[in-house]
Amino acid sequence: MKRIKSITVLQHFLLIMMSIIAIFPLYWMIISSFKNESEIFTSSFIPQAPTWQNYLYAFAEMPIIQMLFNSFVVATLMTILQLATSLLAGYALVRWNFKGKLLIFTLLSLTWLIPFQAVMIPNYVLINQIGLNENPLGIVLPFAASTFAILSIYQSFKSFPTALIDAARLDGESDLGILFRIILPNIRSTVVSLGIILFINAWNEYLWPMLVTKEMENAPIQIGLKSFVNSDVNMWGSLMAATTISCIPILLIYLFLQKHIVDSFVRFGIK
Amino acid sequence: MSEVKRIIVSEQEKKVTEQKSRRAARSLIKWKPYLFLLPAILLLGVWMYKPLLSTFVLAFQKWSMVPGTEPITVGLDNFIRLFQTKDFIHSIENTIFYTIGILPFSIIIPMLLAVATNGLNGRVKNVYRAMFFIPMILAPVTVGAIWRWLFHPANGLVNLTLQKLGITDGNISFFTDPVYAKWLILFMTGWGLIGFSTIIFSAALTNINRDYFEAAALDGATKWKQLLTITIPLLSPTILFMLTMSILFSSQFTFAYIDILTAGGPFGSSTNIYYEMYKYGFNNLNAGLSSAAATLFFIVFAIIAIGLNLLTKKFAFYDN
């Protein structure tokens, strides 16, 4: 009995240490954003005289609202397109046997081997040729189909009972009808979880948006933040305020849908 | 008479059109899978495979990406230049350093943590999981900004604490020091991955049948022996999966931190292969050199991936 207890104490000690390591930087970011100019350079763990000054400065320094809006447009559009293309593709892969299926699976899996850095130059040239630089569409288009999303959707479609699909077909339901009226309502929570992961990834994306947008007014928040970090103004309070603002949407989603998110990351793996 | 004939003719016509529409339907069915796959395949073709081929071609050309100019074919010049560039050699060394260095964070520590905390009850476990996961969902820029502040040379919390504890007496400029810079980038990447990996290993562990451990315990096997003879073999698919992920993605994970914190420096001491590709392309406007590096490493990673795939098929032990 005593032995079991000591193991539990050790377990909790390990887990609490890990949790502190995981969330401390976030805590430090938030409290730094509320420290005033004289306190920011001290190691106090709770702001003695909390202030909004840093936030005011951050909003004055960068078009934060505009950039948050850009991020929101880009992430939403990307998520919708990735879900749409993967629902259609996933349906075809589960529903039919056809010539070239193996080839398509191979092509899909091989994209894991292509790092974005290996295709960024031709893509950059193409986006500029078709005039979509400085445009949210230019950020979204190269990521409109995601292998990760297709294979995840395929996995969850595979477990859907074929008897239900056959029954719907006999009732004269079209393929799109089967997909959107029969399958989708039944695996809604899986699709929602996947959508959340895709949204978070899109929100956090930064290399490609950095190449496509040069003007702050067109850039997502990550790009604004990056140039703020690199600008070497010694305004750490405001920088932490801007950083806090940039991850509020993600943290809110996480706060409300935490279990969903963790479960689906475990199920689908990482991008 | 003519009435009958007309009926017969119209019946025949009906049959013909029916056949036609049936044939059309059949060919539509034949085309349907491709129709559903078209958007995805088209997009991946235009934004992944076609540019990959362009990169292979650009590897043998010289081009500064200036609109209106044409690439000039230069043969193997880019590859020769690559190996004469000191930063490129640095970047290969560092890529290996990061790839191996990440393994304790993505496999060893998470596996031990998962084993040590196995059998914890549901609700408590969920609270821990929720916290472990936070580094995973934060943007690289966010993480970069926070760490840059924590490790600030003059006023960062780390320097203040080290001095308060009397461990150091001067400020350490972590990100401009050739030794500290790459270790810090490694730790940041590890920090982002460790919680996620622990959760993956925990999930895999809960799927292992508890009877194995009970039987082993009855036979007098120690905890350590159980770990070596039961846990690790049964976790081998997860271990190989995480190994593949670590090798293929560690350079991509570190890319963002390198860009935000050190820009590869000081003196190329923290750069990795993907960051060099980015620098050649968008700082030096040398598309050929960047593409040569991309081509070379595409081949290297492909060989590694095939190797790992074979390894997974051969050694991963599945409990059926």
Short mmCIF file of N, CA, C and O in Angstrom, two decimals, chain A residues 38-80:
data_model
loop_
_atom_site.label_atom_id
_atom_site.label_comp_id
_atom_site.label_asym_id
_atom_site.label_seq_id
_atom_site.Cartn_x
_atom_site.Cartn_y
_atom_site.Cartn_z
N SER A 38 9.32 50.42 -15.59
CA SER A 38 10.40 50.23 -14.62
C SER A 38 10.43 48.78 -14.12
O SER A 38 11.45 48.29 -13.67
N GLU A 39 9.29 48.11 -14.22
CA GLU A 39 9.23 46.76 -13.66
C GLU A 39 9.61 45.68 -14.68
O GLU A 39 10.01 44.57 -14.30
N ILE A 40 9.50 46.01 -15.97
CA ILE A 40 9.67 44.99 -17.01
C ILE A 40 11.04 44.31 -16.93
O ILE A 40 11.18 43.14 -17.24
N PHE A 41 12.05 45.05 -16.46
CA PHE A 41 13.40 44.47 -16.43
C PHE A 41 13.74 43.78 -15.10
O PHE A 41 14.88 43.49 -14.82
N THR A 42 12.73 43.56 -14.27
CA THR A 42 12.96 42.82 -13.03
C THR A 42 12.34 41.43 -13.16
O THR A 42 11.58 41.16 -14.09
N SER A 43 12.69 40.58 -12.18
CA SER A 43 12.19 39.21 -12.30
C SER A 43 10.96 38.96 -11.43
O SER A 43 10.72 37.85 -10.99
N SER A 44 10.17 40.00 -11.16
CA SER A 44 8.98 39.79 -10.34
C SER A 44 7.98 38.89 -11.07
O SER A 44 7.78 39.02 -12.27
N PHE A 45 7.36 37.99 -10.32
CA PHE A 45 6.46 37.01 -10.94
C PHE A 45 5.02 37.47 -11.01
O PHE A 45 4.18 36.83 -11.63
N ILE A 46 4.73 38.57 -10.32
CA ILE A 46 3.40 39.16 -10.43
C ILE A 46 3.58 40.66 -10.61
O ILE A 46 4.35 41.28 -9.85
N PRO A 47 2.96 41.27 -11.61
CA PRO A 47 3.15 42.71 -11.83
C PRO A 47 2.67 43.50 -10.61
O PRO A 47 1.57 43.27 -10.13
N GLN A 48 3.54 44.40 -10.11
CA GLN A 48 3.18 45.17 -8.91
C GLN A 48 2.14 46.23 -9.24
O GLN A 48 1.23 46.46 -8.46
N ALA A 49 2.30 46.89 -10.39
CA ALA A 49 1.32 47.91 -10.80
C ALA A 49 0.90 47.63 -12.24
O ALA A 49 1.45 48.20 -13.17
N PRO A 50 -0.04 46.69 -12.42
CA PRO A 50 -0.44 46.28 -13.78
C PRO A 50 -0.87 47.47 -14.63
O PRO A 50 -1.52 48.39 -14.12
N THR A 51 -0.48 47.44 -15.90
CA THR A 51 -0.80 48.57 -16.77
C THR A 51 -1.21 48.07 -18.15
O THR A 51 -0.78 47.00 -18.60
N TRP A 52 -2.07 48.88 -18.83
CA TRP A 52 -2.47 48.55 -20.22
C TRP A 52 -1.56 49.26 -21.23
O TRP A 52 -1.76 49.13 -22.42
N GLN A 53 -0.59 50.02 -20.70
CA GLN A 53 0.23 50.86 -21.55
C GLN A 53 0.87 50.10 -22.72
O GLN A 53 0.90 50.57 -23.85
N ASN A 54 1.37 48.89 -22.42
CA ASN A 54 2.03 48.09 -23.45
C ASN A 54 1.09 47.75 -24.60
O ASN A 54 1.48 47.73 -25.76
N TYR A 55 -0.16 47.48 -24.25
CA TYR A 55 -1.14 47.14 -25.29
C TYR A 55 -1.43 48.35 -26.15
O TYR A 55 -1.51 48.26 -27.38
N LEU A 56 -1.56 49.52 -25.50
CA LEU A 56 -1.82 50.74 -26.26
C LEU A 56 -0.68 51.00 -27.24
O LEU A 56 -0.90 51.33 -28.41
N TYR A 57 0.55 50.83 -26.75
CA TYR A 57 1.70 51.07 -27.62
C TYR A 57 1.71 50.09 -28.79
O TYR A 57 1.94 50.47 -29.95
N ALA A 58 1.43 48.82 -28.52
CA ALA A 58 1.43 47.80 -29.57
C ALA A 58 0.39 48.13 -30.65
O ALA A 58 0.66 48.03 -31.84
N PHE A 59 -0.79 48.55 -30.20
CA PHE A 59 -1.84 48.89 -31.17
C PHE A 59 -1.46 50.12 -31.98
O PHE A 59 -1.82 50.24 -33.15
N ALA A 60 -0.71 51.05 -31.36
CA ALA A 60 -0.31 52.25 -32.08
C ALA A 60 0.81 51.94 -33.08
O ALA A 60 0.93 52.57 -34.12
N GLU A 61 1.64 50.96 -32.73
CA GLU A 61 2.82 50.64 -33.52
C GLU A 61 2.51 49.86 -34.80
O GLU A 61 3.14 50.04 -35.83
N MET A 62 1.53 48.94 -34.71
CA MET A 62 1.24 48.05 -35.85
C MET A 62 -0.26 48.05 -36.13
O MET A 62 -1.05 48.26 -35.22
N PRO A 63 -0.65 47.82 -37.39
CA PRO A 63 -2.09 47.69 -37.68
C PRO A 63 -2.62 46.33 -37.19
O PRO A 63 -2.98 45.47 -37.98
N ILE A 64 -2.64 46.15 -35.87
CA ILE A 64 -2.94 44.83 -35.30
C ILE A 64 -4.32 44.31 -35.71
O ILE A 64 -4.47 43.15 -36.11
N ILE A 65 -5.33 45.18 -35.63
CA ILE A 65 -6.68 44.74 -35.96
C ILE A 65 -6.74 44.24 -37.40
O ILE A 65 -7.26 43.15 -37.69
N GLN A 66 -6.14 45.03 -38.32
CA GLN A 66 -6.11 44.64 -39.72
C GLN A 66 -5.40 43.30 -39.91
O GLN A 66 -5.86 42.42 -40.62
N MET A 67 -4.28 43.12 -39.20
CA MET A 67 -3.51 41.89 -39.37
C MET A 67 -4.23 40.68 -38.77
O MET A 67 -4.18 39.59 -39.33
N LEU A 68 -4.92 40.91 -37.64
CA LEU A 68 -5.73 39.81 -37.07
C LEU A 68 -6.82 39.42 -38.06
O LEU A 68 -7.11 38.24 -38.27
N PHE A 69 -7.42 40.45 -38.67
CA PHE A 69 -8.46 40.19 -39.67
C PHE A 69 -7.88 39.39 -40.84
O PHE A 69 -8.48 38.40 -41.28
N ASN A 70 -6.69 39.81 -41.34
CA ASN A 70 -6.05 39.08 -42.43
C ASN A 70 -5.82 37.62 -42.05
O ASN A 70 -6.08 36.70 -42.83
N SER A 71 -5.30 37.41 -40.84
CA SER A 71 -5.04 36.05 -40.37
C SER A 71 -6.33 35.25 -40.36
O SER A 71 -6.36 34.08 -40.74
N PHE A 72 -7.38 35.90 -39.88
CA PHE A 72 -8.66 35.22 -39.78
C PHE A 72 -9.17 34.82 -41.16
O PHE A 72 -9.61 33.69 -41.37
N VAL A 73 -9.09 35.73 -42.12
CA VAL A 73 -9.54 35.44 -43.49
C VAL A 73 -8.73 34.28 -44.07
O VAL A 73 -9.28 33.30 -44.58
N VAL A 74 -7.40 34.38 -43.95
CA VAL A 74 -6.52 33.35 -44.51
C VAL A 74 -6.79 31.99 -43.87
O VAL A 74 -6.98 30.99 -44.56
N ALA A 75 -6.84 31.97 -42.53
CA ALA A 75 -6.99 30.68 -41.84
C ALA A 75 -8.35 30.05 -42.13
O ALA A 75 -8.46 28.84 -42.34
N THR A 76 -9.40 30.88 -42.17
CA THR A 76 -10.74 30.34 -42.44
C THR A 76 -10.82 29.79 -43.85
O THR A 76 -11.29 28.66 -44.07
N LEU A 77 -10.34 30.57 -44.81
CA LEU A 77 -10.38 30.15 -46.20
C LEU A 77 -9.59 28.87 -46.41
O LEU A 77 -10.04 27.91 -47.07
N MET A 78 -8.41 28.82 -45.81
CA MET A 78 -7.55 27.66 -45.97
C MET A 78 -8.23 26.42 -45.38
O MET A 78 -8.24 25.35 -46.00
N THR A 79 -8.81 26.58 -44.20
CA THR A 79 -9.47 25.45 -43.54
C THR A 79 -10.63 24.94 -44.40
O THR A 79 -10.77 23.73 -44.62
N ILE A 80 -11.45 25.86 -44.90
CA ILE A 80 -12.62 25.45 -45.70
C ILE A 80 -12.16 24.71 -46.96
O ILE A 80 -12.68 23.64 -47.29
#
